[in-house]
Short mmCIF file of C-alpha atoms and ligand atoms in Angstrom, two decimals:
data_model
loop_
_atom_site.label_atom_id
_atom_site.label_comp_id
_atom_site.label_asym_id
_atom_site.label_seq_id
_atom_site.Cartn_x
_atom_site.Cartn_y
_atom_site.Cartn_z
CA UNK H 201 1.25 -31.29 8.79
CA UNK H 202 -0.62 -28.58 7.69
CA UNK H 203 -4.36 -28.00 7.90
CA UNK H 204 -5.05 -27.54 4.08
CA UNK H 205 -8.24 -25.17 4.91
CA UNK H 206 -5.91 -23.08 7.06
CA UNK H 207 -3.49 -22.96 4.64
CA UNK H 208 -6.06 -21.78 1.78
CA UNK H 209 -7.88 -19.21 3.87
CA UNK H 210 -4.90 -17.89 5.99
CA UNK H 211 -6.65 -14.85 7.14
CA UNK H 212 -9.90 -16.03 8.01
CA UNK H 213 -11.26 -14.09 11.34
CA UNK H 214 -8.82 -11.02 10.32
CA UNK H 215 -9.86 -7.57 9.60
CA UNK H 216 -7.36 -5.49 6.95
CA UNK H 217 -7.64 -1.84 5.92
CA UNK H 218 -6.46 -0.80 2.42
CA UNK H 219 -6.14 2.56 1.24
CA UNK H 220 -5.68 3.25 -2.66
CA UNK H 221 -8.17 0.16 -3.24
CA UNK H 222 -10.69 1.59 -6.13
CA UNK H 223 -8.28 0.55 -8.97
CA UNK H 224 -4.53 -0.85 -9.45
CA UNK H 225 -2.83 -2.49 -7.03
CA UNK H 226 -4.40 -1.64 -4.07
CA UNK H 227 -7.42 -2.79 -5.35
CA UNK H 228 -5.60 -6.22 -6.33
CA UNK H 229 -4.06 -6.52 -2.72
CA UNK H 230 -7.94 -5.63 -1.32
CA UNK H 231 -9.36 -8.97 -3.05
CA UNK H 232 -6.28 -10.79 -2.71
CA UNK H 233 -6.65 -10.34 0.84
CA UNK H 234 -10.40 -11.48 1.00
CA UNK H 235 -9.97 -14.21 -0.70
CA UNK H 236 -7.44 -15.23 1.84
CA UNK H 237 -10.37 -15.03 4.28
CA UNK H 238 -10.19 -11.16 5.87
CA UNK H 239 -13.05 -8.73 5.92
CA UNK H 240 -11.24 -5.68 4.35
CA UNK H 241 -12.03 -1.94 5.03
CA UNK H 242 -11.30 -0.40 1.25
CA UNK H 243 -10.37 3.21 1.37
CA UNK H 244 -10.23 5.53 -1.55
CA UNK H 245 -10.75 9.37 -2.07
CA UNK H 246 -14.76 8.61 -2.09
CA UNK H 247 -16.74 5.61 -1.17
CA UNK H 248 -18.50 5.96 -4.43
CA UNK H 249 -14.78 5.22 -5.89
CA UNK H 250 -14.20 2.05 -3.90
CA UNK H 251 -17.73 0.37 -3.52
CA UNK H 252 -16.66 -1.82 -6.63
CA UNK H 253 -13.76 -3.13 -4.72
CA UNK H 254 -15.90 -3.63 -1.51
CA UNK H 255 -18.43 -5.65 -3.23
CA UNK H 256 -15.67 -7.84 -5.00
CA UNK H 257 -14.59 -8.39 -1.55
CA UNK H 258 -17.57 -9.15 -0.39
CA UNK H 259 -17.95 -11.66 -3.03
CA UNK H 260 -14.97 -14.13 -1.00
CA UNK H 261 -15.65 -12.68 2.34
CA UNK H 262 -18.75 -11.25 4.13
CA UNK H 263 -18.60 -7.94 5.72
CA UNK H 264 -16.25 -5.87 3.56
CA UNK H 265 -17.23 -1.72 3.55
CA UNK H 266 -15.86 1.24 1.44
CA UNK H 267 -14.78 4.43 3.06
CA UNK H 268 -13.67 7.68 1.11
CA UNK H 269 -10.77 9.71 2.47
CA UNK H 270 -8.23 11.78 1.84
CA UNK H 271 -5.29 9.98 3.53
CA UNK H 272 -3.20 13.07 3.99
CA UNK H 273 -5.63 14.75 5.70
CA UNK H 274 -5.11 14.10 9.48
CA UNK H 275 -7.82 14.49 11.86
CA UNK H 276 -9.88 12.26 9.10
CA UNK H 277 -7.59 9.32 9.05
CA UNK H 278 -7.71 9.40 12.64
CA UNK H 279 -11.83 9.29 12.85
CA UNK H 280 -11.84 6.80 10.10
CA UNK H 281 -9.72 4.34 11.89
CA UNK H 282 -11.33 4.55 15.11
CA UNK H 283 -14.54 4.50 12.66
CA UNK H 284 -13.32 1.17 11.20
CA UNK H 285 -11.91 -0.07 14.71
CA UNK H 286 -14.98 -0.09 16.36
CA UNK H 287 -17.36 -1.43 12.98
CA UNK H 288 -14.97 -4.57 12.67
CA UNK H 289 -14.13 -4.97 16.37
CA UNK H 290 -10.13 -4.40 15.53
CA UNK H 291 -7.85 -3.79 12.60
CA UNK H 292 -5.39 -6.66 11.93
CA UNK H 293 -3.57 -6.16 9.04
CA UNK H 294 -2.82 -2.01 7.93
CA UNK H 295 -2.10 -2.01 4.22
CA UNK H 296 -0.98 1.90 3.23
CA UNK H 297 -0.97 1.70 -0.68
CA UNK H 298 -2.45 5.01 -2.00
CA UNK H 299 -0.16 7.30 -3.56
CA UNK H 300 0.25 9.83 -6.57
CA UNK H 301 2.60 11.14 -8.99
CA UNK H 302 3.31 14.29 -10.39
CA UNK H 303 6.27 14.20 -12.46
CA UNK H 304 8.61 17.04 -13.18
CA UNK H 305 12.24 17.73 -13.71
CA UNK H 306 13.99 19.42 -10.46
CA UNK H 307 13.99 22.97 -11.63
CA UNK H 308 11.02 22.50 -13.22
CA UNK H 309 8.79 21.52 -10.30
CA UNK H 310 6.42 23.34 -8.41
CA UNK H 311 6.34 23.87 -4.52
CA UNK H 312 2.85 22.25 -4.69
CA UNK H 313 4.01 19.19 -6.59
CA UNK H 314 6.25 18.57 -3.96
CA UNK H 315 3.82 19.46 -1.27
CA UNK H 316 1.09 17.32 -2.52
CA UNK H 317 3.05 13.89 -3.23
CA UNK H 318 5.14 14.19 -0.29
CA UNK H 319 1.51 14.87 1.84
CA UNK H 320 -0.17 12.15 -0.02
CA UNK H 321 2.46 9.54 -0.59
CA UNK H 322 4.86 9.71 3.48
CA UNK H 323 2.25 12.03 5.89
CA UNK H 324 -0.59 9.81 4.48
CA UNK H 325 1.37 6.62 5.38
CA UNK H 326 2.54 8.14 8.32
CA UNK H 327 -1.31 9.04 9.30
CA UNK H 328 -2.33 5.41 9.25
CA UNK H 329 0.67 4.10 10.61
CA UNK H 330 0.00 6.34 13.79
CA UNK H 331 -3.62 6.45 13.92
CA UNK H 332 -3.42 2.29 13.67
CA UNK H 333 -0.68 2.06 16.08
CA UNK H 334 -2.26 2.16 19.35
CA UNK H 335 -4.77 -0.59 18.56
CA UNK H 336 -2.77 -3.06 16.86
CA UNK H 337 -0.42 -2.18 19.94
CA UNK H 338 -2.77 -2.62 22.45
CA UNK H 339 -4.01 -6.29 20.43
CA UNK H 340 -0.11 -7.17 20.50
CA UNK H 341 -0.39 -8.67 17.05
CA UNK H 342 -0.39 -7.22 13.28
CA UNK H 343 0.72 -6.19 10.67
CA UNK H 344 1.96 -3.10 8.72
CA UNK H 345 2.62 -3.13 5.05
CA UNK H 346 3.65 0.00 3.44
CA UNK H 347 3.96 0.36 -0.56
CA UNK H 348 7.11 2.11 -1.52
CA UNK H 349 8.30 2.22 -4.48
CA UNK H 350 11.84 1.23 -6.10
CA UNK H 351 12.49 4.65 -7.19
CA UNK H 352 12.51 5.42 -3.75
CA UNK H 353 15.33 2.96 -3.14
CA UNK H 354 17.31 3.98 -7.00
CA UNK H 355 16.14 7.68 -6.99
CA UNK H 356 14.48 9.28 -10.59
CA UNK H 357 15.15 12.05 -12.86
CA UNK H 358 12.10 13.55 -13.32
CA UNK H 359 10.50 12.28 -9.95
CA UNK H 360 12.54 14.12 -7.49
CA UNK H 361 9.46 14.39 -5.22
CA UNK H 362 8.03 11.33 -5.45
CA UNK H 363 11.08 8.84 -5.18
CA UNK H 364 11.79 11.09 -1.77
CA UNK H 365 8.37 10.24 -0.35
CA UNK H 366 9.01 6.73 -1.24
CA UNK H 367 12.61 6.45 0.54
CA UNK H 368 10.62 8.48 3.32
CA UNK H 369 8.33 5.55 3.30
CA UNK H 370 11.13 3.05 3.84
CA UNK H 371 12.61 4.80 6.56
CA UNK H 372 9.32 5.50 8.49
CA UNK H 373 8.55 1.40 7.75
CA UNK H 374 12.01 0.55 9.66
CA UNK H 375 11.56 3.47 12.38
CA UNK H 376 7.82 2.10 13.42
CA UNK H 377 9.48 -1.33 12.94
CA UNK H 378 11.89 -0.78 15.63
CA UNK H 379 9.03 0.61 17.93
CA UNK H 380 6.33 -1.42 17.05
CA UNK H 381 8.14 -4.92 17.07
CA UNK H 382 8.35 -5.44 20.87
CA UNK H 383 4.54 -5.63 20.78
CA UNK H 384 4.27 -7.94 17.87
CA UNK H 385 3.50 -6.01 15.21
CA UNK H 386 5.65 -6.14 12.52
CA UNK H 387 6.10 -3.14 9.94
CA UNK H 388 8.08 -4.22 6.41
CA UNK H 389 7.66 -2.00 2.67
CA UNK H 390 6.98 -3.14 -0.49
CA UNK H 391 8.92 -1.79 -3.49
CA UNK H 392 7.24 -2.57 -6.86
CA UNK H 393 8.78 -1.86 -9.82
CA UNK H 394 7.03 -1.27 -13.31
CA UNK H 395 3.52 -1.69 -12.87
CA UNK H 396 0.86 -2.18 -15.85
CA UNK H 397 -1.91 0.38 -13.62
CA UNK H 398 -3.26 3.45 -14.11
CA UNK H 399 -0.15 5.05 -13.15
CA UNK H 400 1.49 3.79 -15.83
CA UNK H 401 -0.90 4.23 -18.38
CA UNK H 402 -0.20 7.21 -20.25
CA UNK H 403 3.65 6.72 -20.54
CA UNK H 404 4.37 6.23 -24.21
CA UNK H 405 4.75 3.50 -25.80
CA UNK H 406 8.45 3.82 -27.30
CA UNK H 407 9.12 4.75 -23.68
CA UNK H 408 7.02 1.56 -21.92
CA UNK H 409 9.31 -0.92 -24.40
CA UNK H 410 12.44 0.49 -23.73
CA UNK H 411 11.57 0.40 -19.53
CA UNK H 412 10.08 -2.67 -20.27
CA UNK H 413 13.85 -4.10 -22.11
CA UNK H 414 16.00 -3.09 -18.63
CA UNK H 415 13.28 -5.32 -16.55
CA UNK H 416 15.96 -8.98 -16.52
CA UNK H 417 12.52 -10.53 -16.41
CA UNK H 418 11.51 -9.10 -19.27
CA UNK H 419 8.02 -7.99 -18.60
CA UNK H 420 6.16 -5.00 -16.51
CA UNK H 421 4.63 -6.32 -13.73
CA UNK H 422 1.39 -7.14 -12.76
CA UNK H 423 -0.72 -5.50 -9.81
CA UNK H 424 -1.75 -9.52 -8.87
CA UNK H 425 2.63 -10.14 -8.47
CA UNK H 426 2.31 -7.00 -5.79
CA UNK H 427 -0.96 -8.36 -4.30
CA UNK H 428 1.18 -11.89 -4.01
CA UNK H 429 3.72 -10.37 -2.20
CA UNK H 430 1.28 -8.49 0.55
CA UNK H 431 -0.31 -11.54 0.70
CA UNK H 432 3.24 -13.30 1.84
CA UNK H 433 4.27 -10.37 4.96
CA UNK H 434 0.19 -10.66 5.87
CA UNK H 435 -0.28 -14.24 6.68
CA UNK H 436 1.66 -16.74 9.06
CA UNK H 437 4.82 -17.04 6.01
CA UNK H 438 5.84 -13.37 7.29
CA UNK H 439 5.42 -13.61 10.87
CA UNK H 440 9.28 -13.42 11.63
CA UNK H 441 10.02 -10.80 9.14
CA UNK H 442 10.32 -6.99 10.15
CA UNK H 443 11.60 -3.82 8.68
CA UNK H 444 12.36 -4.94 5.67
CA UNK H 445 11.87 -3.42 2.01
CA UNK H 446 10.76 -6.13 -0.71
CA UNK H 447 11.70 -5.07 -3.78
CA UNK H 448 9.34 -6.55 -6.70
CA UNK H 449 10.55 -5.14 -9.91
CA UNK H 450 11.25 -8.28 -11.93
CA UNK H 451 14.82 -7.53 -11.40
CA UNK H 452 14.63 -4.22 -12.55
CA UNK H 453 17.05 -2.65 -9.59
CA UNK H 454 19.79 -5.31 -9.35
P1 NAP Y 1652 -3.33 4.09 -9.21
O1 NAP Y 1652 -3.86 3.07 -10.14
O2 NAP Y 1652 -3.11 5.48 -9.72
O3 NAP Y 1652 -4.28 4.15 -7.90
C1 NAP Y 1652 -4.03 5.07 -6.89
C2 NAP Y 1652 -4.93 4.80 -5.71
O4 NAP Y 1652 -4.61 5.73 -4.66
C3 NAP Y 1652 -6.41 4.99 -6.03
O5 NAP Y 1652 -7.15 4.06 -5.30
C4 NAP Y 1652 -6.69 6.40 -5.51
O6 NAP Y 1652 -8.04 6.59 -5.14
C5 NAP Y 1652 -5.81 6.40 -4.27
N1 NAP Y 1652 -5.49 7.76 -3.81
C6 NAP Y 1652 -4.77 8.70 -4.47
N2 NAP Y 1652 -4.69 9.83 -3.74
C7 NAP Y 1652 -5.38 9.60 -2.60
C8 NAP Y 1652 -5.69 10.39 -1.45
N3 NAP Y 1652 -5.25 11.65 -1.32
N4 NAP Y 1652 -6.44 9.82 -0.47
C9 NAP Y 1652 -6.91 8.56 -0.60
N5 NAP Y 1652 -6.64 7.76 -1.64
C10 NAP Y 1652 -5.89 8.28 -2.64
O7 NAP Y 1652 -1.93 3.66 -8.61
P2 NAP Y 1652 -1.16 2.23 -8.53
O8 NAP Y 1652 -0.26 2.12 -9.70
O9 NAP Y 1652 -2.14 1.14 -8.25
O10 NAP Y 1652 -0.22 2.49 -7.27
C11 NAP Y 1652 -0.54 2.06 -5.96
C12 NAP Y 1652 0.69 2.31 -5.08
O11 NAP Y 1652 1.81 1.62 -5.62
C13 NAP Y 1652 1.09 3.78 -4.99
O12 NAP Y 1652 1.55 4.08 -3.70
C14 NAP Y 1652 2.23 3.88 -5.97
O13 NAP Y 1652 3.11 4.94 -5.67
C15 NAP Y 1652 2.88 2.52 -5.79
N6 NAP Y 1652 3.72 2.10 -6.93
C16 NAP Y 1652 3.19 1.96 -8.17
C17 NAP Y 1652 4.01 1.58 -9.22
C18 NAP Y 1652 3.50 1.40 -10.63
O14 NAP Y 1652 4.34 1.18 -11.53
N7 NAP Y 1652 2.20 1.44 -10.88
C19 NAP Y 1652 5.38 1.36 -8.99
C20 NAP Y 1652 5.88 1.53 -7.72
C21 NAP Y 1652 5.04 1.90 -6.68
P3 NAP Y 1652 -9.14 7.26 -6.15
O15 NAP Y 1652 -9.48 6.21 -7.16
O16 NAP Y 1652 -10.28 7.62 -5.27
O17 NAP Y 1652 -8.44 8.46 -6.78
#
């Protein structure tokens, strides 16, 4: 039988870091993830951007904290996470969410728009992932939830860049899989479709309907049905799944 308080609140005593939490999804996943009971670290490009999202947080679970970083940068994703390590005693659950676009055609795009996604979107997941690694290691538990995209798995005109840091994504997720997995961590991506965020904002509108009319669903999708998902490979329903890409795009890829 199950304990119904357990069941409600299956994170309660865990710690979970989320990067990309001021707005959108990540900041969906951030109080998705508190209410489930875990103190979250919430990591955006400033704390001033993310405090919102702690203090949401806060509001289902005590002891949540916003930290500003730039997640490509190195040497400061490393002193963060031994930063947030040693404030919350341990980091349970890595959620690596923040990302960017910068949309171009191929012979069209600069060397910097490729630069910057690929730095932001793979080295910044690849930052955390290593940074995190030795701890959750060491703790021989956790989990490691990357947010691809679909376009990473389909490919994009006009996104050359950005769907190859997103199928960089998915093959870092199954590489740290196979390493991390012995010491019971497991490592699986998320692909989201169409997504009703920021990032999606200023597409037009003629555009957003016809996107929106190749979706079998029929409908964008929400950042709540990505913060569902998380929610699923965080708690005790994922425990026995690893490497794996879940595609959430309302059908959108099939
Ligand atoms: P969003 O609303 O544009 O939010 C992006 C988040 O990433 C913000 O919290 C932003 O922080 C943070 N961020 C950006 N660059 C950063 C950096 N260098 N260092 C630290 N944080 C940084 O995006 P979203 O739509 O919620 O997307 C979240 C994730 O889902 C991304 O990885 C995206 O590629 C992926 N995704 C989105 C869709 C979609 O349709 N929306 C589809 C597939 C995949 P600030 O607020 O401080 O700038």
């Amino acid at each position: 039988m199950t304990d119904s308080n357990s069941s409600a609140r299956p994170l309660e005593g865990q710690v979970a870091l989320v990067t990309g939490a001021s707005r959108g999804i990540g900041r969906a996943i951030a109080e998705t993830l508190a209410q489930a009971g875990a103190r979250v670290a919430c990591v955006a490009t400033s704390e001033a951007n993310v405090t919102a999202t702690a203090e949401a947080c806060s509001s289902h679970q005590d002891g949540a904290r916003a930290f500003g970083v730039d997640v490509s940068d190195t040497a400061s994703v490393e002193a963060l996470v031994k930063g947030v390590s040693k404030e919350f005693g341990g980091i349970d659950i890595l959620v690596n969410n923040a990302g960017i676009t910068r949309d171009q055609l191929l012979m069209r795009m600069s060397e910097d728009d490729f630069d910057r996604v690929v730095g932001v979107n793979l080295k910044g997941t690849w930052n955390f992932v290593k940074a995190a690694a030795r701890p959750l290691m060491k703790a021989g538990s956790g989990r490691i939830i990357n947010i691809a995209s679909v376009v990473g798995v389909t490919g994009n005109a006009g996104q050359a860049n950005y769907a190859a840091s997103k199928a960089g994504v998915i093959g870092l997720t199954k590489s740290a899989a196979k390493e991390l997995s012995g010491r019971g961590v497991t490592v699986n991506a998320i692909a989201p479709g169409f997504i009703a965020t920021d990032m999606t904002a200023d597409i037009p509108e003629n555009e957003k309907a016809k996107l929106t009319s190749s979706i079998p669903l029929g409908r964008m999708g929400s950042a709540d049905d990505i913060a569902a998902a998380t929610l699923f490979l965080a708690g005790p329903t994922g425990a026995y799944i690893t490497g794996q890409t879940l595609i959430v795009d309302g059908g959108l890829s099939i």
